[in-house]
PDB file of N, CA, C and O in Angstrom:
ATOM      1  N   MET A   1      82.451  67.721 106.734  1.00 94.00           N
ATOM      2  CA  MET A   1      81.723  68.920 106.073  1.00 94.00           C
ATOM      3  C   MET A   1      82.466  70.183 106.587  1.00 94.00           C
ATOM      4  O   MET A   1      82.834  70.755 108.103  1.00 94.00           O
ATOM      5  N   TRP A   2      82.095  70.937 105.726  1.00 98.00           N
ATOM      6  CA  TRP A   2      82.972  72.683 106.167  1.00 98.00           C
ATOM      7  C   TRP A   2      81.826  73.288 107.160  1.00 98.00           C
ATOM      8  O   TRP A   2      80.750  73.334 106.785  1.00 98.00           O
ATOM      9  N   LYS A   3      82.269  74.061 107.916  1.00 98.00           N
ATOM     10  CA  LYS A   3      81.625  74.576 108.861  1.00 98.00           C
ATOM     11  C   LYS A   3      82.078  76.168 108.856  1.00 98.00           C
ATOM     12  O   LYS A   3      82.989  76.887 108.551  1.00 98.00           O
ATOM     13  N   GLU A   4      80.775  77.290 108.731  1.00 97.00           N
ATOM     14  CA  GLU A   4      80.929  78.416 108.462  1.00 97.00           C
ATOM     15  C   GLU A   4      80.837  79.072 109.951  1.00 97.00           C
ATOM     16  O   GLU A   4      80.262  79.155 110.517  1.00 97.00           O
ATOM     17  N   GLU A   5      82.278  79.968 110.501  1.00 96.00           N
ATOM     18  CA  GLU A   5      82.245  80.086 111.614  1.00 96.00           C
ATOM     19  C   GLU A   5      83.205  81.341 111.385  1.00 96.00           C
ATOM     20  O   GLU A   5      84.352  81.481 110.707  1.00 96.00           O
ATOM     21  N   ASN A   6      82.530  82.653 112.204  1.00 95.00           N
ATOM     22  CA  ASN A   6      83.397  83.923 112.166  1.00 95.00           C
ATOM     23  C   ASN A   6      84.091  84.425 110.740  1.00 95.00           C
ATOM     24  O   ASN A   6      85.266  84.810 110.764  1.00 95.00           O
ATOM     25  N   ASP A   7      83.173  84.205 109.794  1.00 95.00           N
ATOM     26  CA  ASP A   7      83.656  84.424 108.170  1.00 95.00           C
ATOM     27  C   ASP A   7      84.705  83.932 107.818  1.00 95.00           C
ATOM     28  O   ASP A   7      85.555  84.254 107.037  1.00 95.00           O
ATOM     29  N   LYS A   8      84.509  82.532 108.113  1.00 97.00           N
ATOM     30  CA  LYS A   8      85.494  81.588 107.515  1.00 97.00           C
ATOM     31  C   LYS A   8      84.812  80.092 107.510  1.00 97.00           C
ATOM     32  O   LYS A   8      84.070  79.902 108.028  1.00 97.00           O
ATOM     33  N   LEU A   9      85.385  79.519 106.318  1.00 98.00           N
ATOM     34  CA  LEU A   9      85.089  78.296 106.319  1.00 98.00           C
ATOM     35  C   LEU A   9      86.011  77.323 107.140  1.00 98.00           C
ATOM     36  O   LEU A   9      87.347  77.636 106.558  1.00 98.00           O
ATOM     37  N   ILE A  10      85.745  76.715 107.836  1.00 98.00           N
ATOM     38  CA  ILE A  10      86.531  75.858 108.800  1.00 98.00           C
ATOM     39  C   ILE A  10      86.513  74.315 108.675  1.00 98.00           C
ATOM     40  O   ILE A  10      85.248  73.904 108.406  1.00 98.00           O
ATOM     41  N   LYS A  11      87.508  73.428 108.270  1.00 98.00           N
ATOM     42  CA  LYS A  11      87.656  71.998 108.365  1.00 98.00           C
ATOM     43  C   LYS A  11      88.777  71.474 108.804  1.00 98.00           C
ATOM     44  O   LYS A  11      89.624  71.988 108.552  1.00 98.00           O
ATOM     45  N   THR A  12      88.929  70.286 109.597  1.00 98.00           N
ATOM     46  CA  THR A  12      89.931  69.477 109.830  1.00 98.00           C
ATOM     47  C   THR A  12      89.981  68.101 109.276  1.00 98.00           C
ATOM     48  O   THR A  12      88.865  67.578 109.445  1.00 98.00           O
ATOM     49  N   PHE A  13      90.949  67.777 108.661  1.00 98.00           N
ATOM     50  CA  PHE A  13      91.005  66.516 107.899  1.00 98.00           C
ATOM     51  C   PHE A  13      92.078  65.629 108.851  1.00 98.00           C
ATOM     52  O   PHE A  13      93.060  66.349 109.174  1.00 98.00           O
ATOM     53  N   GLU A  14      92.003  64.406 109.031  1.00 98.00           N
ATOM     54  CA  GLU A  14      92.613  63.454 109.588  1.00 98.00           C
ATOM     55  C   GLU A  14      93.073  62.360 109.011  1.00 98.00           C
ATOM     56  O   GLU A  14      92.322  61.874 107.950  1.00 98.00           O
ATOM     57  N   PHE A  15      94.214  61.842 108.839  1.00 98.00           N
ATOM     58  CA  PHE A  15      95.134  60.924 107.958  1.00 98.00           C
ATOM     59  C   PHE A  15      95.757  59.616 109.048  1.00 98.00           C
ATOM     60  O   PHE A  15      95.553  59.927 110.258  1.00 98.00           O
ATOM     61  N   ASN A  16      96.231  58.838 108.466  1.00 98.00           N
ATOM     62  CA  ASN A  16      96.683  57.632 109.202  1.00 98.00           C
ATOM     63  C   ASN A  16      98.026  58.130 110.083  1.00 98.00           C
ATOM     64  O   ASN A  16      98.244  57.672 110.951  1.00 98.00           O
ATOM     65  N   ASP A  17      98.638  59.218 109.153  1.00 98.00           N
ATOM     66  CA  ASP A  17     100.229  59.545 110.048  1.00 98.00           C
ATOM     67  C   ASP A  17     100.427  60.938 109.162  1.00 98.00           C
ATOM     68  O   ASP A  17     100.006  61.516 108.374  1.00 98.00           O
ATOM     69  N   PHE A  18     101.383  61.377 109.638  1.00 98.00           N
ATOM     70  CA  PHE A  18     102.176  62.618 109.224  1.00 98.00           C
ATOM     71  C   PHE A  18     102.617  62.384 107.929  1.00 98.00           C
ATOM     72  O   PHE A  18     102.207  63.552 107.012  1.00 98.00           O
ATOM     73  N   THR A  19     103.290  61.346 107.108  1.00 98.00           N
ATOM     74  CA  THR A  19     103.249  61.529 105.775  1.00 98.00           C
ATOM     75  C   THR A  19     102.121  61.611 104.747  1.00 98.00           C
ATOM     76  O   THR A  19     102.091  62.412 103.886  1.00 98.00           O
ATOM     77  N   GLU A  20     100.950  60.980 105.409  1.00 98.00           N
ATOM     78  CA  GLU A  20      99.892  61.174 104.641  1.00 98.00           C
ATOM     79  C   GLU A  20      99.279  62.506 104.503  1.00 98.00           C
ATOM     80  O   GLU A  20      98.859  63.211 103.720  1.00 98.00           O
ATOM     81  N   ALA A  21      99.427  63.048 105.413  1.00 98.00           N
ATOM     82  CA  ALA A  21      99.120  64.330 105.930  1.00 98.00           C
ATOM     83  C   ALA A  21     100.082  65.461 105.306  1.00 98.00           C
ATOM     84  O   ALA A  21      99.151  66.273 104.418  1.00 98.00           O
ATOM     85  N   PHE A  22     101.172  65.260 105.159  1.00 98.00           N
ATOM     86  CA  PHE A  22     101.942  66.131 104.312  1.00 98.00           C
ATOM     87  C   PHE A  22     101.891  66.115 102.766  1.00 98.00           C
ATOM     88  O   PHE A  22     101.686  66.919 102.003  1.00 98.00           O
ATOM     89  N   GLY A  23     101.670  64.747 102.557  1.00 98.00           N
ATOM     90  CA  GLY A  23     101.185  64.493 100.846  1.00 98.00           C
ATOM     91  C   GLY A  23      99.807  65.498 100.420  1.00 98.00           C
ATOM     92  O   GLY A  23     100.039  65.852  99.453  1.00 98.00           O
ATOM     93  N   PHE A  24      98.839  65.287 101.429  1.00 98.00           N
ATOM     94  CA  PHE A  24      97.666  65.965 101.225  1.00 98.00           C
ATOM     95  C   PHE A  24      98.035  67.447 100.883  1.00 98.00           C
ATOM     96  O   PHE A  24      97.546  68.083 100.180  1.00 98.00           O
ATOM     97  N   MET A  25      99.016  67.690 102.119  1.00 98.00           N
ATOM     98  CA  MET A  25      99.317  69.320 101.896  1.00 98.00           C
ATOM     99  C   MET A  25      99.942  69.752 100.367  1.00 98.00           C
ATOM    100  O   MET A  25      99.696  71.046 100.257  1.00 98.00           O
ATOM    101  N   SER A  26     100.790  68.612 100.201  1.00 98.00           N
ATOM    102  CA  SER A  26     101.219  69.338  99.088  1.00 98.00           C
ATOM    103  C   SER A  26     100.437  69.378  97.704  1.00 98.00           C
ATOM    104  O   SER A  26     100.419  70.369  97.141  1.00 98.00           O
ATOM    105  N   LYS A  27      99.521  68.352  97.660  1.00 98.00           N
ATOM    106  CA  LYS A  27      98.406  68.549  96.675  1.00 98.00           C
ATOM    107  C   LYS A  27      97.749  70.000  96.577  1.00 98.00           C
ATOM    108  O   LYS A  27      97.243  70.789  95.836  1.00 98.00           O
ATOM    109  N   VAL A  28      97.309  70.350  97.796  1.00 98.00           N
ATOM    110  CA  VAL A  28      96.520  71.145  98.182  1.00 98.00           C
ATOM    111  C   VAL A  28      97.207  72.554  97.702  1.00 98.00           C
ATOM    112  O   VAL A  28      96.672  73.599  97.494  1.00 98.00           O
ATOM    113  N   ALA A  29      98.658  72.670  98.099  1.00 98.00           N
ATOM    114  CA  ALA A  29      99.241  73.924  97.577  1.00 98.00           C
ATOM    115  C   ALA A  29      99.304  74.100  96.153  1.00 98.00           C
ATOM    116  O   ALA A  29      99.239  75.140  95.818  1.00 98.00           O
ATOM    117  N   ILE A  30      99.421  72.802  95.441  1.00 98.00           N
ATOM    118  CA  ILE A  30      99.806  72.978  94.151  1.00 98.00           C
ATOM    119  C   ILE A  30      98.073  73.739  93.418  1.00 98.00           C
ATOM    120  O   ILE A  30      98.080  74.792  92.891  1.00 98.00           O
ATOM    121  N   VAL A  31      97.031  73.170  93.936  1.00 98.00           N
ATOM    122  CA  VAL A  31      95.602  73.653  93.532  1.00 98.00           C
ATOM    123  C   VAL A  31      95.418  75.234  94.226  1.00 98.00           C
ATOM    124  O   VAL A  31      95.124  75.925  93.363  1.00 98.00           O
ATOM    125  N   ALA A  32      95.873  75.552  95.453  1.00 98.00           N
ATOM    126  CA  ALA A  32      95.695  76.956  95.696  1.00 98.00           C
ATOM    127  C   ALA A  32      96.648  77.791  94.951  1.00 98.00           C
ATOM    128  O   ALA A  32      96.126  78.854  94.719  1.00 98.00           O
ATOM    129  N   GLU A  33      97.832  77.702  94.652  1.00 97.00           N
ATOM    130  CA  GLU A  33      98.563  78.399  93.640  1.00 97.00           C
ATOM    131  C   GLU A  33      98.004  78.765  92.401  1.00 97.00           C
ATOM    132  O   GLU A  33      98.344  79.694  91.921  1.00 97.00           O
ATOM    133  N   LYS A  34      97.692  77.486  91.794  1.00 97.00           N
ATOM    134  CA  LYS A  34      97.036  77.726  90.332  1.00 97.00           C
ATOM    135  C   LYS A  34      95.638  78.823  90.458  1.00 97.00           C
ATOM    136  O   LYS A  34      95.587  79.515  89.800  1.00 97.00           O
ATOM    137  N   MET A  35      95.243  78.539  91.784  1.00 97.00           N
ATOM    138  CA  MET A  35      94.002  79.470  91.717  1.00 97.00           C
ATOM    139  C   MET A  35      94.354  80.874  92.444  1.00 97.00           C
ATOM    140  O   MET A  35      93.555  81.766  92.416  1.00 97.00           O
ATOM    141  N   ASP A  36      95.517  81.031  92.864  1.00 95.00           N
ATOM    142  CA  ASP A  36      96.098  81.999  93.588  1.00 95.00           C
ATOM    143  C   ASP A  36      95.287  82.596  94.800  1.00 95.00           C
ATOM    144  O   ASP A  36      94.749  83.709  94.940  1.00 95.00           O
ATOM    145  N   HIS A  37      94.936  81.666  95.486  1.00 95.00           N
ATOM    146  CA  HIS A  37      94.047  81.898  96.742  1.00 95.00           C
ATOM    147  C   HIS A  37      94.431  80.760  97.618  1.00 95.00           C
ATOM    148  O   HIS A  37      94.188  79.320  97.215  1.00 95.00           O
ATOM    149  N   HIS A  38      94.949  81.527  98.623  1.00 94.00           N
ATOM    150  CA  HIS A  38      96.011  80.512  99.539  1.00 94.00           C
ATOM    151  C   HIS A  38      95.361  80.431 100.989  1.00 94.00           C
ATOM    152  O   HIS A  38      94.823  81.845 101.554  1.00 94.00           O
ATOM    153  N   PRO A  39      95.317  79.232 101.498  1.00 95.00           N
ATOM    154  CA  PRO A  39      94.416  79.095 102.820  1.00 95.00           C
ATOM    155  C   PRO A  39      95.221  79.427 104.121  1.00 95.00           C
ATOM    156  O   PRO A  39      96.615  79.326 103.964  1.00 95.00           O
ATOM    157  N   ASN A  40      94.708  79.473 104.907  1.00 96.00           N
ATOM    158  CA  ASN A  40      95.144  79.627 106.351  1.00 96.00           C
ATOM    159  C   ASN A  40      95.125  77.999 106.831  1.00 96.00           C
ATOM    160  O   ASN A  40      93.955  77.946 106.760  1.00 96.00           O
ATOM    161  N   TRP A  41      96.453  77.554 106.985  1.00 97.00           N
ATOM    162  CA  TRP A  41      96.109  76.252 107.687  1.00 97.00           C
ATOM    163  C   TRP A  41      97.061  75.994 108.564  1.00 97.00           C
ATOM    164  O   TRP A  41      98.332  76.664 108.493  1.00 97.00           O
ATOM    165  N   SER A  42      97.048  74.620 109.221  1.00 98.00           N
ATOM    166  CA  SER A  42      98.218  74.429 110.043  1.00 98.00           C
ATOM    167  C   SER A  42      97.986  72.586 110.382  1.00 98.00           C
ATOM    168  O   SER A  42      96.990  72.350 109.676  1.00 98.00           O
ATOM    169  N   ASN A  43      98.958  72.167 110.612  1.00 98.00           N
ATOM    170  CA  ASN A  43      99.182  70.617 110.710  1.00 98.00           C
ATOM    171  C   ASN A  43     100.031  70.325 111.792  1.00 98.00           C
ATOM    172  O   ASN A  43     100.694  70.817 112.285  1.00 98.00           O
ATOM    173  N   VAL A  44      99.302  69.292 112.548  1.00 98.00           N
ATOM    174  CA  VAL A  44     100.000  68.637 113.771  1.00 98.00           C
ATOM    175  C   VAL A  44      99.745  67.290 113.269  1.00 98.00           C
ATOM    176  O   VAL A  44      98.535  66.841 113.651  1.00 98.00           O
ATOM    177  N   TYR A  45     100.776  66.460 113.392  1.00 98.00           N
ATOM    178  CA  TYR A  45     101.126  65.149 112.835  1.00 98.00           C
ATOM    179  C   TYR A  45     100.023  64.705 111.889  1.00 98.00           C
ATOM    180  O   TYR A  45     100.503  64.811 111.014  1.00 98.00           O
ATOM    181  N   ASN A  46      99.034  64.115 112.365  1.00 98.00           N
ATOM    182  CA  ASN A  46      98.184  63.602 111.393  1.00 98.00           C
ATOM    183  C   ASN A  46      97.078  64.190 110.974  1.00 98.00           C
ATOM    184  O   ASN A  46      96.010  63.769 110.423  1.00 98.00           O
ATOM    185  N   LYS A  47      96.995  65.351 111.052  1.00 98.00           N
ATOM    186  CA  LYS A  47      95.793  66.421 110.961  1.00 98.00           C
ATOM    187  C   LYS A  47      96.219  68.048 110.521  1.00 98.00           C
ATOM    188  O   LYS A  47      96.965  68.424 110.700  1.00 98.00           O
ATOM    189  N   VAL A  48      95.364  68.435 109.331  1.00 98.00           N
ATOM    190  CA  VAL A  48      95.490  69.607 108.762  1.00 98.00           C
ATOM    191  C   VAL A  48      94.184  70.352 109.106  1.00 98.00           C
ATOM    192  O   VAL A  48      93.101  69.619 108.607  1.00 98.00           O
ATOM    193  N   SER A  49      94.049  71.333 109.511  1.00 98.00           N
ATOM    194  CA  SER A  49      93.249  72.316 109.615  1.00 98.00           C
ATOM    195  C   SER A  49      92.938  73.398 108.719  1.00 98.00           C
ATOM    196  O   SER A  49      94.283  74.126 108.570  1.00 98.00           O
ATOM    197  N   PHE A  50      92.054  73.843 108.366  1.00 98.00           N
ATOM    198  CA  PHE A  50      92.022  75.157 107.406  1.00 98.00           C
ATOM    199  C   PHE A  50      91.170  76.230 107.861  1.00 98.00           C
ATOM    200  O   PHE A  50      89.788  75.650 108.347  1.00 98.00           O
ATOM    201  N   GLU A  51      91.545  77.222 107.430  1.00 97.00           N
ATOM    202  CA  GLU A  51      90.304  78.108 107.820  1.00 97.00           C
ATOM    203  C   GLU A  51      90.560  78.969 106.243  1.00 97.00           C
ATOM    204  O   GLU A  51      91.318  79.886 106.117  1.00 97.00           O
ATOM    205  N   LEU A  52      89.438  79.031 105.585  1.00 98.00           N
ATOM    206  CA  LEU A  52      89.177  79.726 104.232  1.00 98.00           C
ATOM    207  C   LEU A  52      88.734  81.088 104.602  1.00 98.00           C
ATOM    208  O   LEU A  52      87.309  81.050 104.901  1.00 98.00           O
ATOM    209  N   THR A  53      89.026  82.090 104.126  1.00 97.00           N
ATOM    210  CA  THR A  53      88.289  83.505 103.880  1.00 97.00           C
ATOM    211  C   THR A  53      89.127  84.027 102.953  1.00 97.00           C
ATOM    212  O   THR A  53      90.254  84.185 102.488  1.00 97.00           O
ATOM    213  N   THR A  54      88.424  85.234 102.528  1.00 96.00           N
ATOM    214  CA  THR A  54      89.046  85.820 101.176  1.00 96.00           C
ATOM    215  C   THR A  54      89.442  87.365 101.739  1.00 96.00           C
ATOM    216  O   THR A  54      88.636  88.103 102.053  1.00 96.00           O
ATOM    217  N   HIS A  55      90.761  87.720 101.861  1.00 90.00           N
ATOM    218  CA  HIS A  55      91.303  88.832 102.594  1.00 90.00           C
ATOM    219  C   HIS A  55      91.062  89.951 101.955  1.00 90.00           C
ATOM    220  O   HIS A  55      90.903  91.243 102.430  1.00 90.00           O
ATOM    221  N   ASP A  56      91.040  89.880 100.317  1.00 88.00           N
ATOM    222  CA  ASP A  56      90.732  90.930  99.237  1.00 88.00           C
ATOM    223  C   ASP A  56      89.077  91.709  99.476  1.00 88.00           C
ATOM    224  O   ASP A  56      88.957  92.827  99.128  1.00 88.00           O
ATOM    225  N   GLU A  57      88.367  90.706 100.075  1.00 90.00           N
ATOM    226  CA  GLU A  57      87.111  91.059 100.083  1.00 90.00           C
ATOM    227  C   GLU A  57      86.925  91.433 101.651  1.00 90.00           C
ATOM    228  O   GLU A  57      85.484  91.298 102.002  1.00 90.00           O
ATOM    229  N   GLY A  58      87.680  92.029 102.377  1.00 91.00           N
ATOM    230  CA  GLY A  58      87.449  92.108 103.797  1.00 91.00           C
ATOM    231  C   GLY A  58      87.311  91.080 104.647  1.00 91.00           C
ATOM    232  O   GLY A  58      86.340  91.105 105.809  1.00 91.00           O
ATOM    233  N   ASN A  59      88.125  90.052 104.656  1.00 92.00           N
ATOM    234  CA  ASN A  59      88.068  88.781 105.435  1.00 92.00           C
ATOM    235  C   ASN A  59      86.569  88.182 105.533  1.00 92.00           C
ATOM    236  O   ASN A  59      86.298  87.833 106.731  1.00 92.00           O
ATOM    237  N   THR A  60      85.914  87.945 104.389  1.00 95.00           N
ATOM    238  CA  THR A  60      84.635  87.061 104.406  1.00 95.00           C
ATOM    239  C   THR A  60      84.742  85.961 103.451  1.00 95.00           C
ATOM    240  O   THR A  60      85.648  85.894 102.728  1.00 95.00           O
ATOM    241  N   ILE A  61      83.509  85.300 103.718  1.00 97.00           N
ATOM    242  CA  ILE A  61      83.857  83.989 102.545  1.00 97.00           C
ATOM    243  C   ILE A  61      83.248  84.310 101.570  1.00 97.00           C
ATOM    244  O   ILE A  61      82.133  85.223 101.200  1.00 97.00           O
ATOM    245  N   THR A  62      83.919  84.321 100.416  1.00 97.00           N
ATOM    246  CA  THR A  62      83.366  84.334  99.056  1.00 97.00           C
ATOM    247  C   THR A  62      83.374  82.848  98.297  1.00 97.00           C
ATOM    248  O   THR A  62      83.618  81.851  98.653  1.00 97.00           O
ATOM    249  N   GLU A  63      82.953  83.297  96.995  1.00 97.00           N
ATOM    250  CA  GLU A  63      82.896  81.866  95.972  1.00 97.00           C
ATOM    251  C   GLU A  63      84.241  81.336  95.817  1.00 97.00           C
ATOM    252  O   GLU A  63      84.554  80.006  95.539  1.00 97.00           O
ATOM    253  N   LYS A  64      85.376  82.140  95.854  1.00 96.00           N
ATOM    254  CA  LYS A  64      86.611  81.577  95.979  1.00 96.00           C
ATOM    255  C   LYS A  64      86.773  80.578  96.938  1.00 96.00           C
ATOM    256  O   LYS A  64      87.672  79.577  96.717  1.00 96.00           O
ATOM    257  N   ASP A  65      86.415  80.797  98.041  1.00 98.00           N
ATOM    258  CA  ASP A  65      86.688  80.014  99.165  1.00 98.00           C
ATOM    259  C   ASP A  65      85.919  78.751  98.983  1.00 98.00           C
ATOM    260  O   ASP A  65      86.130  77.436  99.411  1.00 98.00           O
ATOM    261  N   ARG A  66      84.470  78.704  98.746  1.00 98.00           N
ATOM    262  CA  ARG A  66      83.684  77.622  98.372  1.00 98.00           C
ATOM    263  C   ARG A  66      84.312  76.765  97.303  1.00 98.00           C
ATOM    264  O   ARG A  66      84.407  75.718  97.556  1.00 98.00           O
ATOM    265  N   GLU A  67      84.796  77.331  96.360  1.00 98.00           N
ATOM    266  CA  GLU A  67      85.705  76.766  95.148  1.00 98.00           C
ATOM    267  C   GLU A  67      86.576  75.997  95.550  1.00 98.00           C
ATOM    268  O   GLU A  67      87.074  74.830  95.287  1.00 98.00           O
ATOM    269  N   LEU A  68      87.426  76.485  96.416  1.00 98.00           N
ATOM    270  CA  LEU A  68      88.717  76.008  96.745  1.00 98.00           C
ATOM    271  C   LEU A  68      88.496  74.804  98.067  1.00 98.00           C
ATOM    272  O   LEU A  68      89.145  73.825  97.437  1.00 98.00           O
ATOM    273  N   ALA A  69      87.421  74.900  98.646  1.00 98.00           N
ATOM    274  CA  ALA A  69      86.908  74.039  99.486  1.00 98.00           C
ATOM    275  C   ALA A  69      86.664  72.996  98.666  1.00 98.00           C
ATOM    276  O   ALA A  69      86.912  71.775  99.246  1.00 98.00           O
ATOM    277  N   LYS A  70      85.685  72.810  97.892  1.00 98.00           N
ATOM    278  CA  LYS A  70      85.481  71.686  96.987  1.00 98.00           C
ATOM    279  C   LYS A  70      86.633  71.079  96.553  1.00 98.00           C
ATOM    280  O   LYS A  70      86.576  69.838  96.474  1.00 98.00           O
ATOM    281  N   LYS A  71      87.693  71.811  95.820  1.00 98.00           N
ATOM    282  CA  LYS A  71      88.798  71.080  95.378  1.00 98.00           C
ATOM    283  C   LYS A  71      89.665  70.671  96.581  1.00 98.00           C
ATOM    284  O   LYS A  71      90.341  69.505  96.091  1.00 98.00           O
ATOM    285  N   ILE A  72      89.706  71.241  97.381  1.00 98.00           N
ATOM    286  CA  ILE A  72      90.117  70.500  98.802  1.00 98.00           C
ATOM    287  C   ILE A  72      89.616  68.929  98.975  1.00 98.00           C
ATOM    288  O   ILE A  72      90.416  68.068  98.923  1.00 98.00           O
ATOM    289  N   ASP A  73      88.528  69.086  99.125  1.00 98.00           N
ATOM    290  CA  ASP A  73      87.679  67.860  99.431  1.00 98.00           C
ATOM    291  C   ASP A  73      87.944  66.835  98.403  1.00 98.00           C
ATOM    292  O   ASP A  73      87.954  65.750  98.790  1.00 98.00           O
ATOM    293  N   ALA A  74      87.849  67.134  97.179  1.00 98.00           N
ATOM    294  CA  ALA A  74      88.223  66.133  95.933  1.00 98.00           C
ATOM    295  C   ALA A  74      89.470  65.316  96.092  1.00 98.00           C
ATOM    296  O   ALA A  74      89.890  64.689  95.596  1.00 98.00           O
ATOM    297  N   LEU A  75      90.326  66.260  96.646  1.00 97.00           N
ATOM    298  CA  LEU A  75      91.945  65.548  97.135  1.00 97.00           C
ATOM    299  C   LEU A  75      92.022  64.362  97.949  1.00 97.00           C
ATOM    300  O   LEU A  75      92.905  63.634  98.270  1.00 97.00           O
ATOM    301  N   VAL A  76      91.095  64.359  98.878  1.00 94.00           N
ATOM    302  CA  VAL A  76      90.840  63.125  99.773  1.00 94.00           C
ATOM    303  C   VAL A  76      90.485  61.937  99.232  1.00 94.00           C
ATOM    304  O   VAL A  76      89.731  61.698  98.525  1.00 94.00           O
TER     305      VAL A  76
END
């Protein structure tokens, strides 16, 4: 479940290994590029963490963030 914290939507996904996590990141990159809405994210081995916020709207959560979060969830 995505958590709202400090004007960001935050979530960490855990996978079986690095290859699976990296494959997931590749899928997210394609979706984010199509939306022209790029996440702040990090990867450590089998975990991918996201912080979604809209910089153009004063670093707050917008519908763009919620839409990207739904699309990210659908990739798992």
